[in-house]
mmCIF file of C-alpha atoms in Angstrom:
data_model
loop_
_atom_site.group_PDB
_atom_site.id
_atom_site.type_symbol
_atom_site.label_atom_id
_atom_site.label_comp_id
_atom_site.label_asym_id
_atom_site.label_seq_id
_atom_site.Cartn_x
_atom_site.Cartn_y
_atom_site.Cartn_z
ATOM 1 C CA MET A 2 43.469 125.404 139.673
ATOM 2 C CA ILE A 3 42.367 124.581 136.285
ATOM 3 C CA GLY A 4 44.843 121.897 136.092
ATOM 4 C CA VAL A 5 44.052 120.099 139.398
ATOM 5 C CA VAL A 6 40.185 120.203 138.883
ATOM 6 C CA GLU A 7 40.693 118.853 135.153
ATOM 7 C CA SER A 8 42.355 116.052 136.552
ATOM 8 C CA VAL A 9 39.934 115.078 139.196
ATOM 9 C CA ILE A 10 37.015 115.346 137.161
ATOM 10 C CA VAL A 11 38.568 113.671 134.081
ATOM 11 C CA ALA A 12 39.174 110.986 137.034
ATOM 12 C CA ARG A 13 36.169 110.339 138.211
ATOM 13 C CA GLU A 14 34.460 110.631 134.721
ATOM 14 C CA TYR A 15 35.865 107.147 134.009
ATOM 15 C CA ALA A 16 36.826 105.699 136.832
ATOM 16 C CA GLY A 17 32.831 105.387 137.053
ATOM 17 C CA ARG A 18 31.971 104.498 133.168
ATOM 18 C CA ASN A 19 34.726 101.374 133.538
ATOM 19 C CA HIS A 20 33.729 100.518 136.691
ATOM 20 C CA TYR A 21 37.186 101.118 139.682
ATOM 21 C CA ALA A 22 37.875 103.353 142.842
ATOM 22 C CA VAL A 23 39.333 106.947 142.285
ATOM 23 C CA SER A 24 40.531 108.827 145.692
ATOM 24 C CA SER A 25 41.286 112.655 144.931
ATOM 25 C CA ASN A 26 43.917 112.847 147.827
ATOM 26 C CA ARG A 27 46.230 110.183 146.163
ATOM 27 C CA GLU A 28 45.560 112.021 142.383
ATOM 28 C CA LEU A 29 46.404 115.678 144.173
ATOM 29 C CA VAL A 30 49.577 113.421 145.697
ATOM 30 C CA ALA A 31 50.765 112.224 142.498
ATOM 31 C CA LEU A 32 50.132 115.035 140.711
ATOM 32 C CA GLY A 33 52.168 117.066 142.993
ATOM 33 C CA VAL A 34 54.796 114.652 143.517
ATOM 34 C CA SER A 35 55.067 114.672 139.362
ATOM 35 C CA ASN A 36 55.427 117.842 139.253
ATOM 36 C CA ALA A 37 57.737 118.447 142.382
ATOM 37 C CA VAL A 38 59.997 116.018 139.968
ATOM 38 C CA GLY A 39 59.519 117.541 136.614
ATOM 39 C CA SER A 40 60.602 121.133 137.145
ATOM 40 C CA THR A 41 63.541 120.077 138.120
ATOM 41 C CA PHE A 42 64.322 118.868 134.377
ATOM 42 C CA ARG A 43 62.661 122.058 133.073
ATOM 43 C CA ALA A 44 59.319 120.109 132.239
ATOM 44 C CA TYR A 45 55.914 121.490 131.563
ATOM 45 C CA PRO A 46 53.380 121.392 134.439
ATOM 46 C CA ALA A 47 51.677 118.235 134.143
ATOM 47 C CA PHE A 48 48.042 117.370 134.474
ATOM 48 C CA GLY A 49 45.215 114.881 133.225
ATOM 49 C CA SER A 50 44.433 115.801 129.520
ATOM 50 C CA LEU A 51 39.770 115.938 128.574
ATOM 51 C CA SER A 52 40.939 115.089 124.920
ATOM 52 C CA ARG A 53 44.284 112.999 125.513
ATOM 53 C CA SER A 54 41.706 110.452 127.956
ATOM 54 C CA LYS A 55 38.713 110.212 125.385
ATOM 55 C CA LEU A 56 41.891 108.898 123.256
ATOM 56 C CA ASN A 57 42.509 106.540 125.308
ATOM 57 C CA ASP A 58 39.561 105.026 126.467
ATOM 58 C CA ARG A 59 38.647 104.635 123.202
ATOM 59 C CA ALA A 60 41.373 102.521 122.298
ATOM 60 C CA GLN A 61 40.733 100.953 125.241
ATOM 61 C CA ALA A 62 43.608 101.083 127.364
ATOM 62 C CA LYS A 63 43.887 99.045 130.234
ATOM 63 C CA SER A 64 47.281 100.365 132.278
ATOM 64 C CA GLN A 65 50.283 103.161 133.225
ATOM 65 C CA LEU A 66 52.017 101.276 130.091
ATOM 66 C CA SER A 67 49.669 103.580 127.476
ATOM 67 C CA GLY A 68 51.065 106.046 128.612
ATOM 68 C CA VAL A 69 54.795 105.165 128.265
ATOM 69 C CA ILE A 70 53.725 104.470 124.784
ATOM 70 C CA THR A 71 52.353 107.545 124.208
ATOM 71 C CA ALA A 72 55.397 109.469 125.135
ATOM 72 C CA LEU A 73 58.089 107.623 122.793
ATOM 73 C CA LEU A 74 55.304 108.296 119.796
ATOM 74 C CA VAL A 75 55.037 112.002 120.970
ATOM 75 C CA ILE A 76 59.168 112.067 120.832
ATOM 76 C CA ALA A 77 59.046 109.747 117.626
ATOM 77 C CA SER A 78 56.560 113.175 116.787
ATOM 78 C CA LEU A 79 58.873 115.639 117.678
ATOM 79 C CA LEU A 80 62.092 114.508 116.364
ATOM 80 C CA GLY A 81 60.815 113.711 112.965
ATOM 81 C CA LEU A 82 57.807 114.731 112.300
ATOM 82 C CA LEU A 83 57.295 118.513 112.843
ATOM 83 C CA PRO A 84 57.875 119.558 109.503
ATOM 84 C CA TYR A 85 55.026 117.664 108.348
ATOM 85 C CA LEU A 86 52.767 118.796 111.166
ATOM 86 C CA TYR A 87 53.817 122.484 110.961
ATOM 87 C CA HIS A 88 50.941 123.334 108.086
ATOM 88 C CA LEU A 89 48.441 121.310 110.700
ATOM 89 C CA PRO A 90 45.544 123.397 110.928
ATOM 90 C CA ARG A 91 44.355 124.849 113.890
ATOM 91 C CA GLY A 92 40.574 123.608 114.092
ATOM 92 C CA VAL A 93 41.961 120.022 113.668
ATOM 93 C CA LEU A 94 43.232 119.749 117.109
ATOM 94 C CA ALA A 95 39.594 122.708 118.657
ATOM 95 C CA ALA A 96 37.818 119.338 117.106
ATOM 96 C CA ILE A 97 39.384 116.911 119.029
ATOM 97 C CA ILE A 98 39.290 118.378 121.971
ATOM 98 C CA THR A 99 36.079 120.148 121.769
ATOM 99 C CA ASP A 100 34.803 116.369 121.168
ATOM 100 C CA ALA A 101 36.124 115.302 124.906
ATOM 101 C CA VAL A 102 34.646 118.140 126.265
ATOM 102 C CA ILE A 103 31.640 117.419 124.369
ATOM 103 C CA SER A 104 31.561 113.563 125.539
ATOM 104 C CA LEU A 105 31.852 114.973 129.481
ATOM 105 C CA LEU A 106 28.941 116.908 129.348
ATOM 106 C CA SER A 107 26.744 114.473 127.811
ATOM 107 C CA ALA A 108 25.202 114.269 131.441
ATOM 108 C CA THR A 109 24.755 117.924 132.215
ATOM 109 C CA PRO A 110 21.411 117.645 130.819
ATOM 110 C CA GLY A 111 19.727 115.579 132.673
ATOM 111 C CA ALA A 112 21.229 116.395 135.943
ATOM 112 C CA ILE A 113 19.651 119.208 135.293
ATOM 113 C CA ALA A 114 16.049 118.530 134.770
ATOM 114 C CA PHE A 115 16.283 116.237 137.012
ATOM 115 C CA LEU A 116 17.118 119.601 139.103
ATOM 116 C CA PHE A 117 13.997 121.303 137.747
ATOM 117 C CA LYS A 118 12.012 118.354 138.178
ATOM 118 C CA VAL A 119 12.890 117.856 142.368
ATOM 119 C CA GLN A 120 12.818 121.911 142.890
ATOM 120 C CA ALA A 121 16.470 122.163 144.102
ATOM 121 C CA TRP A 122 16.224 125.042 143.141
ATOM 122 C CA SER A 123 19.642 126.198 144.674
ATOM 123 C CA ASP A 124 21.382 124.292 143.487
ATOM 124 C CA LEU A 125 20.718 124.811 139.781
ATOM 125 C CA PHE A 126 20.715 128.287 140.322
ATOM 126 C CA LEU A 127 24.508 127.967 141.852
ATOM 127 C CA LEU A 128 25.086 125.799 138.530
ATOM 128 C CA LEU A 129 23.841 128.182 135.953
ATOM 129 C CA PHE A 130 25.495 131.276 138.029
ATOM 130 C CA ILE A 131 29.228 129.194 138.212
ATOM 131 C CA CYS A 132 28.612 128.367 134.043
ATOM 132 C CA PHE A 133 27.611 131.817 133.138
ATOM 133 C CA CYS A 134 30.750 133.836 135.310
ATOM 134 C CA SER A 135 33.053 130.688 133.367
ATOM 135 C CA VAL A 136 31.959 131.801 130.695
ATOM 136 C CA ALA A 137 31.818 136.113 131.006
ATOM 137 C CA ALA A 138 35.043 135.949 133.533
ATOM 138 C CA SER A 139 37.609 133.074 133.188
ATOM 139 C CA VAL A 140 37.408 129.756 134.149
ATOM 140 C CA GLU A 141 39.849 130.701 137.036
ATOM 141 C CA THR A 142 36.820 132.957 138.363
ATOM 142 C CA GLY A 143 33.933 130.324 138.255
ATOM 143 C CA ILE A 144 35.984 127.628 139.530
ATOM 144 C CA LEU A 145 36.935 129.999 142.692
ATOM 145 C CA LEU A 146 33.275 131.139 142.900
ATOM 146 C CA ALA A 147 32.000 127.526 142.793
ATOM 147 C CA VAL A 148 34.455 126.806 145.912
ATOM 148 C CA VAL A 149 33.799 129.571 148.035
ATOM 149 C CA ILE A 150 29.795 129.463 147.843
ATOM 150 C CA SER A 151 30.553 125.167 148.187
ATOM 151 C CA LEU A 152 32.627 125.934 151.796
ATOM 152 C CA ILE A 153 29.566 128.658 152.747
ATOM 153 C CA MET A 154 27.130 126.258 152.204
ATOM 154 C CA VAL A 155 28.723 123.700 154.232
ATOM 155 C CA ILE A 156 29.320 125.909 157.168
ATOM 156 C CA LYS A 157 25.827 126.691 157.210
ATOM 157 C CA ARG A 158 24.074 123.692 156.752
ATOM 158 C CA SER A 159 26.514 122.042 159.490
ATOM 159 C CA ASN A 160 26.367 124.624 161.806
ATOM 160 C CA MET A 161 22.294 124.262 162.202
ATOM 161 C CA PRO A 162 21.843 121.545 164.473
ATOM 162 C CA ARG A 163 19.474 118.330 162.868
ATOM 163 C CA ILE A 164 16.514 118.632 165.668
ATOM 164 C CA LYS A 165 12.674 118.107 165.374
ATOM 165 C CA LEU A 166 9.984 119.107 168.419
ATOM 166 C CA LEU A 167 8.024 115.365 168.948
ATOM 167 C CA GLY A 168 4.714 115.679 169.694
ATOM 168 C CA ARG A 169 2.008 112.707 171.092
ATOM 169 C CA SER A 170 -0.314 111.191 168.689
ATOM 170 C CA THR A 171 -4.173 112.044 168.680
ATOM 171 C CA GLU A 172 -4.577 108.466 168.059
ATOM 172 C CA ASN A 173 -2.233 106.677 170.895
ATOM 173 C CA ASP A 174 -0.626 107.868 173.357
ATOM 174 C CA ASN A 175 2.504 105.464 172.501
ATOM 175 C CA ASP A 176 3.541 106.750 169.289
ATOM 176 C CA PHE A 177 5.592 110.171 168.930
ATOM 177 C CA TYR A 178 6.569 112.079 166.023
ATOM 178 C CA PRO A 179 7.870 115.899 165.011
ATOM 179 C CA ILE A 180 5.625 118.580 164.974
ATOM 180 C CA ASP A 181 6.037 120.400 161.944
ATOM 181 C CA GLY A 182 2.930 121.310 160.066
ATOM 182 C CA ALA A 183 3.124 118.472 157.533
ATOM 183 C CA PRO A 184 0.368 116.664 156.047
ATOM 184 C CA PRO A 185 -0.082 113.602 158.801
ATOM 185 C CA PRO A 186 2.749 110.838 158.377
ATOM 186 C CA SER A 187 2.192 107.548 156.655
ATOM 187 C CA ARG A 188 1.765 104.329 158.277
ATOM 188 C CA ASN A 189 5.250 103.721 156.925
ATOM 189 C CA LEU A 190 6.417 106.425 158.634
ATOM 190 C CA LEU A 191 4.483 106.222 161.883
ATOM 191 C CA ARG A 192 6.081 103.265 162.538
ATOM 192 C CA ARG A 193 9.833 104.256 162.314
ATOM 193 C CA LEU A 194 9.799 107.184 163.981
ATOM 194 C CA SER A 195 6.579 106.514 167.065
ATOM 195 C CA PHE A 196 8.397 104.903 170.498
ATOM 196 C CA GLY A 197 6.567 102.978 173.140
ATOM 197 C CA SER A 198 7.644 101.743 177.121
ATOM 198 C CA SER A 199 9.606 98.789 175.735
ATOM 199 C CA THR A 200 12.785 98.757 177.327
ATOM 200 C CA ASP A 201 15.274 97.447 174.790
ATOM 201 C CA SER A 202 14.947 98.811 171.868
ATOM 202 C CA GLN A 203 17.461 101.082 170.427
ATOM 203 C CA ASP A 204 17.184 101.061 166.918
ATOM 204 C CA ASP A 205 15.977 103.914 165.108
ATOM 205 C CA GLU A 206 15.089 101.477 162.256
ATOM 206 C CA ALA A 207 12.257 99.592 164.382
ATOM 207 C CA PRO A 208 11.388 101.473 167.788
ATOM 208 C CA SER A 209 9.645 100.740 170.761
ATOM 209 C CA ARG A 210 6.053 100.346 170.654
ATOM 210 C CA GLY A 211 3.709 100.066 173.266
ATOM 211 C CA ALA A 212 1.139 97.279 173.345
ATOM 212 C CA GLY A 213 -1.480 97.213 171.119
ATOM 213 C CA SER A 214 0.248 100.268 169.611
ATOM 214 C CA ARG A 215 0.767 98.945 166.218
ATOM 215 C CA ASN A 216 -3.257 98.059 164.832
ATOM 216 C CA SER A 217 -3.809 101.627 166.009
ATOM 217 C CA LEU A 218 -1.418 102.944 163.450
ATOM 218 C CA SER A 219 -3.563 105.271 160.848
ATOM 219 C CA THR A 220 -3.306 107.596 158.751
ATOM 220 C CA ASP A 221 -5.419 110.137 160.570
ATOM 221 C CA ALA A 222 -3.331 111.054 163.509
ATOM 222 C CA GLN A 223 -2.040 114.831 164.847
ATOM 223 C CA ALA A 224 0.558 115.205 166.208
ATOM 224 C CA ARG A 225 -0.370 117.386 169.468
ATOM 225 C CA HIS A 226 1.779 119.118 172.686
ATOM 226 C CA ILE A 227 2.137 118.169 175.699
ATOM 227 C CA ASP A 228 1.105 120.855 178.201
ATOM 228 C CA GLY A 229 4.715 122.042 179.866
ATOM 229 C CA VAL A 230 6.699 119.704 178.144
ATOM 230 C CA LEU A 231 8.616 119.804 175.546
ATOM 231 C CA ILE A 232 10.257 116.557 173.262
ATOM 232 C CA VAL A 233 12.937 116.944 171.061
ATOM 233 C CA ARG A 234 14.610 114.660 168.982
ATOM 234 C CA ILE A 235 18.096 114.953 168.075
ATOM 235 C CA GLU A 236 18.544 113.280 165.125
ATOM 236 C CA GLU A 237 22.908 113.721 164.059
ATOM 237 C CA PRO A 238 25.458 113.877 166.725
ATOM 238 C CA LEU A 239 26.224 117.223 168.394
ATOM 239 C CA TYR A 240 30.135 118.647 168.007
ATOM 240 C CA PHE A 241 31.811 122.100 168.144
ATOM 241 C CA ALA A 242 30.299 123.360 164.874
ATOM 242 C CA ASN A 243 25.893 123.125 164.999
ATOM 243 C CA ALA A 244 26.051 122.529 168.698
ATOM 244 C CA GLY A 245 26.676 126.158 168.913
ATOM 245 C CA GLN A 246 22.769 126.460 168.155
ATOM 246 C CA LEU A 247 21.485 123.939 169.945
ATOM 247 C CA HIS A 248 20.040 126.831 172.915
ATOM 248 C CA ALA A 249 18.820 129.621 170.419
ATOM 249 C CA ARG A 250 17.064 126.854 168.682
ATOM 250 C CA LEU A 251 15.422 125.193 171.951
ATOM 251 C CA ASN A 252 14.356 128.726 173.169
ATOM 252 C CA ARG A 253 12.841 129.311 169.619
ATOM 253 C CA MET A 254 11.434 126.104 170.910
ATOM 254 C CA GLU A 255 10.059 126.815 173.855
ATOM 255 C CA MET A 256 8.632 129.895 173.026
ATOM 256 C CA TYR A 257 6.618 129.180 170.182
ATOM 257 C CA GLY A 258 6.655 124.940 169.299
ATOM 258 C CA ASP A 259 7.078 125.919 165.887
ATOM 259 C CA MET A 260 10.832 126.823 164.434
ATOM 260 C CA ARG A 261 8.597 128.287 160.724
ATOM 261 C CA THR A 262 6.968 130.926 163.753
ATOM 262 C CA HIS A 263 8.932 134.349 163.487
ATOM 263 C CA PRO A 264 10.899 135.230 166.626
ATOM 264 C CA SER A 265 9.076 138.651 166.224
ATOM 265 C CA GLU A 266 4.988 137.003 166.703
ATOM 266 C CA ALA A 267 4.277 136.659 170.850
ATOM 267 C CA PRO A 268 4.825 133.182 172.820
ATOM 268 C CA ARG A 269 2.674 130.883 172.169
ATOM 269 C CA MET A 270 3.426 127.779 174.060
ATOM 270 C CA SER A 271 2.724 127.441 178.005
ATOM 271 C CA PRO A 272 5.447 127.564 180.366
ATOM 272 C CA THR A 273 8.151 124.503 180.013
ATOM 273 C CA ARG A 274 8.309 122.272 183.175
ATOM 274 C CA ALA A 275 10.117 119.563 181.668
ATOM 275 C CA VAL A 276 12.856 118.881 178.607
ATOM 276 C CA VAL A 277 12.718 115.166 177.139
ATOM 277 C CA PHE A 278 16.010 114.736 174.764
ATOM 278 C CA ASP A 279 15.450 111.799 172.134
ATOM 279 C CA LEU A 280 19.026 111.161 171.954
ATOM 280 C CA ILE A 281 18.692 107.829 168.893
ATOM 281 C CA GLY A 282 20.546 109.768 166.733
ATOM 282 C CA MET A 283 23.073 111.390 168.261
ATOM 283 C CA SER A 284 25.890 108.681 168.045
ATOM 284 C CA ASP A 285 28.702 110.435 169.597
ATOM 285 C CA ILE A 286 29.959 113.977 171.408
ATOM 286 C CA ASP A 287 32.332 116.248 171.291
ATOM 287 C CA GLY A 288 33.896 117.793 174.398
ATOM 288 C CA SER A 289 32.886 121.373 172.977
ATOM 289 C CA ALA A 290 29.608 120.690 172.262
ATOM 290 C CA LEU A 291 29.014 118.535 175.779
ATOM 291 C CA GLU A 292 29.698 121.876 177.497
ATOM 292 C CA ILE A 293 27.489 123.342 175.300
ATOM 293 C CA LEU A 294 24.437 120.931 176.391
ATOM 294 C CA LEU A 295 25.719 120.956 180.387
ATOM 295 C CA GLY A 296 25.711 125.129 179.905
ATOM 296 C CA ILE A 297 21.464 124.399 178.947
ATOM 297 C CA VAL A 298 21.224 121.404 181.609
ATOM 298 C CA HIS A 299 22.773 123.866 183.830
ATOM 299 C CA GLU A 300 19.955 126.646 182.790
ATOM 300 C CA TYR A 301 17.164 124.365 182.893
ATOM 301 C CA ALA A 302 18.137 123.899 186.195
ATOM 302 C CA ARG A 303 18.190 127.292 187.739
ATOM 303 C CA ARG A 304 14.839 127.535 186.364
ATOM 304 C CA GLN A 305 13.303 124.396 187.830
ATOM 305 C CA VAL A 306 13.303 122.559 183.797
ATOM 306 C CA ARG A 307 13.892 119.080 184.833
ATOM 307 C CA VAL A 308 16.022 117.583 181.831
ATOM 308 C CA LEU A 309 15.584 113.769 181.086
ATOM 309 C CA PHE A 310 17.492 111.822 178.514
ATOM 310 C CA VAL A 311 15.919 108.981 176.358
ATOM 311 C CA ARG A 312 17.656 106.514 174.320
ATOM 312 C CA VAL A 313 21.560 107.190 175.277
ATOM 313 C CA CYS A 314 23.860 105.227 173.743
ATOM 314 C CA GLU A 315 27.345 103.791 175.137
ATOM 315 C CA ASP A 316 29.245 106.329 174.299
ATOM 316 C CA VAL A 317 27.668 109.042 174.659
ATOM 317 C CA ARG A 318 26.293 107.630 178.632
ATOM 318 C CA ALA A 319 29.850 107.407 178.834
ATOM 319 C CA ARG A 320 30.795 111.071 178.034
ATOM 320 C CA PHE A 321 27.912 112.170 180.207
ATOM 321 C CA GLU A 322 29.032 110.252 183.182
ATOM 322 C CA GLN A 323 32.358 112.090 182.584
ATOM 323 C CA ALA A 324 30.609 114.948 182.845
ATOM 324 C CA HIS A 325 28.564 114.332 186.452
ATOM 325 C CA MET A 326 25.506 114.898 183.559
ATOM 326 C CA ALA A 327 22.819 113.875 186.757
ATOM 327 C CA ALA A 328 24.536 116.215 189.471
ATOM 328 C CA ALA A 329 24.422 119.141 186.936
ATOM 329 C CA GLY A 330 20.877 118.756 186.719
ATOM 330 C CA GLY A 331 20.594 115.951 183.747
ATOM 331 C CA ASP A 332 18.765 112.518 184.141
ATOM 332 C CA TYR A 333 19.704 109.633 180.989
ATOM 333 C CA ASP A 334 18.276 106.207 182.571
ATOM 334 C CA PHE A 335 15.448 105.780 180.363
ATOM 335 C CA SER A 336 15.093 103.654 177.365
ATOM 336 C CA ASP A 337 12.508 105.886 175.585
ATOM 337 C CA ILE A 338 10.050 108.656 175.831
ATOM 338 C CA GLY A 339 7.007 106.462 177.598
ATOM 339 C CA MET A 340 9.493 105.862 180.679
ATOM 340 C CA ALA A 341 10.744 109.480 180.959
ATOM 341 C CA LEU A 342 7.125 110.749 180.978
ATOM 342 C CA LEU A 343 5.965 107.836 183.157
ATOM 343 C CA HIS A 344 8.298 109.476 185.729
ATOM 344 C CA LEU A 345 7.264 112.910 184.955
ATOM 345 C CA GLU A 346 3.869 112.583 186.312
ATOM 346 C CA GLN A 347 4.718 110.412 188.940
ATOM 347 C CA GLN A 348 7.396 111.362 190.462
ATOM 348 C CA LEU A 349 7.238 114.762 189.657
ATOM 349 C CA CYS A 350 3.127 115.404 189.477
ATOM 350 C CA ILE A 351 3.860 116.756 185.757
ATOM 351 C CA SER A 352 0.802 116.119 183.693
ATOM 352 C CA THR A 353 1.584 114.557 180.912
ATOM 353 C CA ALA A 354 -2.634 112.949 178.717
#
């Protein structure tokens, strides 16, 4: 395990330094094949070496031929130079390895300072904790803990869908941006996140806007809830891992209007009559997530809550058609939030003012 990690670290270090690409998968395949073949000849396990890679780099080696030359020199040393190297102090070999390791760790102080500067406390704690475990226990223990903790963090983050509750701007009825308790967004951020009544925009970086709304952008704008209407933007593709928590998060938004509110508090939102899903960031959806989303639509339909989808891409639209989403109660023929709210006002007599 240590050999594999060391090999990958060395390969990435010198690939970045010398501007060439390295595939970790191919590195693992090469190590596995070489060791499998070498085991038939009773060879030692072969992995990348910190010290020899450092010396190779200093010698300005350009190809794998340097490894062949090194092998020939090692064979010559074993056959003729061992008696002369017998009394060589181990400190010399230790100095070579230490010099190589220090050169690889030269970026570590800068990385720690950067994590402290951006207040990435979880990453900083993980780094220091793994270093402490490696020194206190063993390198194998540190690597194993790093892999396990990293996997847990990846699973935890991928398990929560990235969704935002949107509110209407107090400055312009055609502007919608997240309700998250953050300071008012800047002019550029409003330009990215606002949606108007144009029907030909499907670009998240340049969303559609209502007539004249560009001149009305203001950093003093605040997002406000629309009474009885929940506007939710899904910012990533849905699949089996992150769709499982979608229903629970929607229920929490429906009751409190803010994901930061503790569930023990009393509900503060008025009863929901319609839900508008903005799917501008959802470029794909797998079968499991589609089944969960269809179940959510069925649940809303049972409660007589209308469900509308806006800015649905072609791939997701095809999936909706296959799943008969419209028959379940989910209408997805709207190109933006403004059109969906206008439909609620005209057809369902739901006030969105």
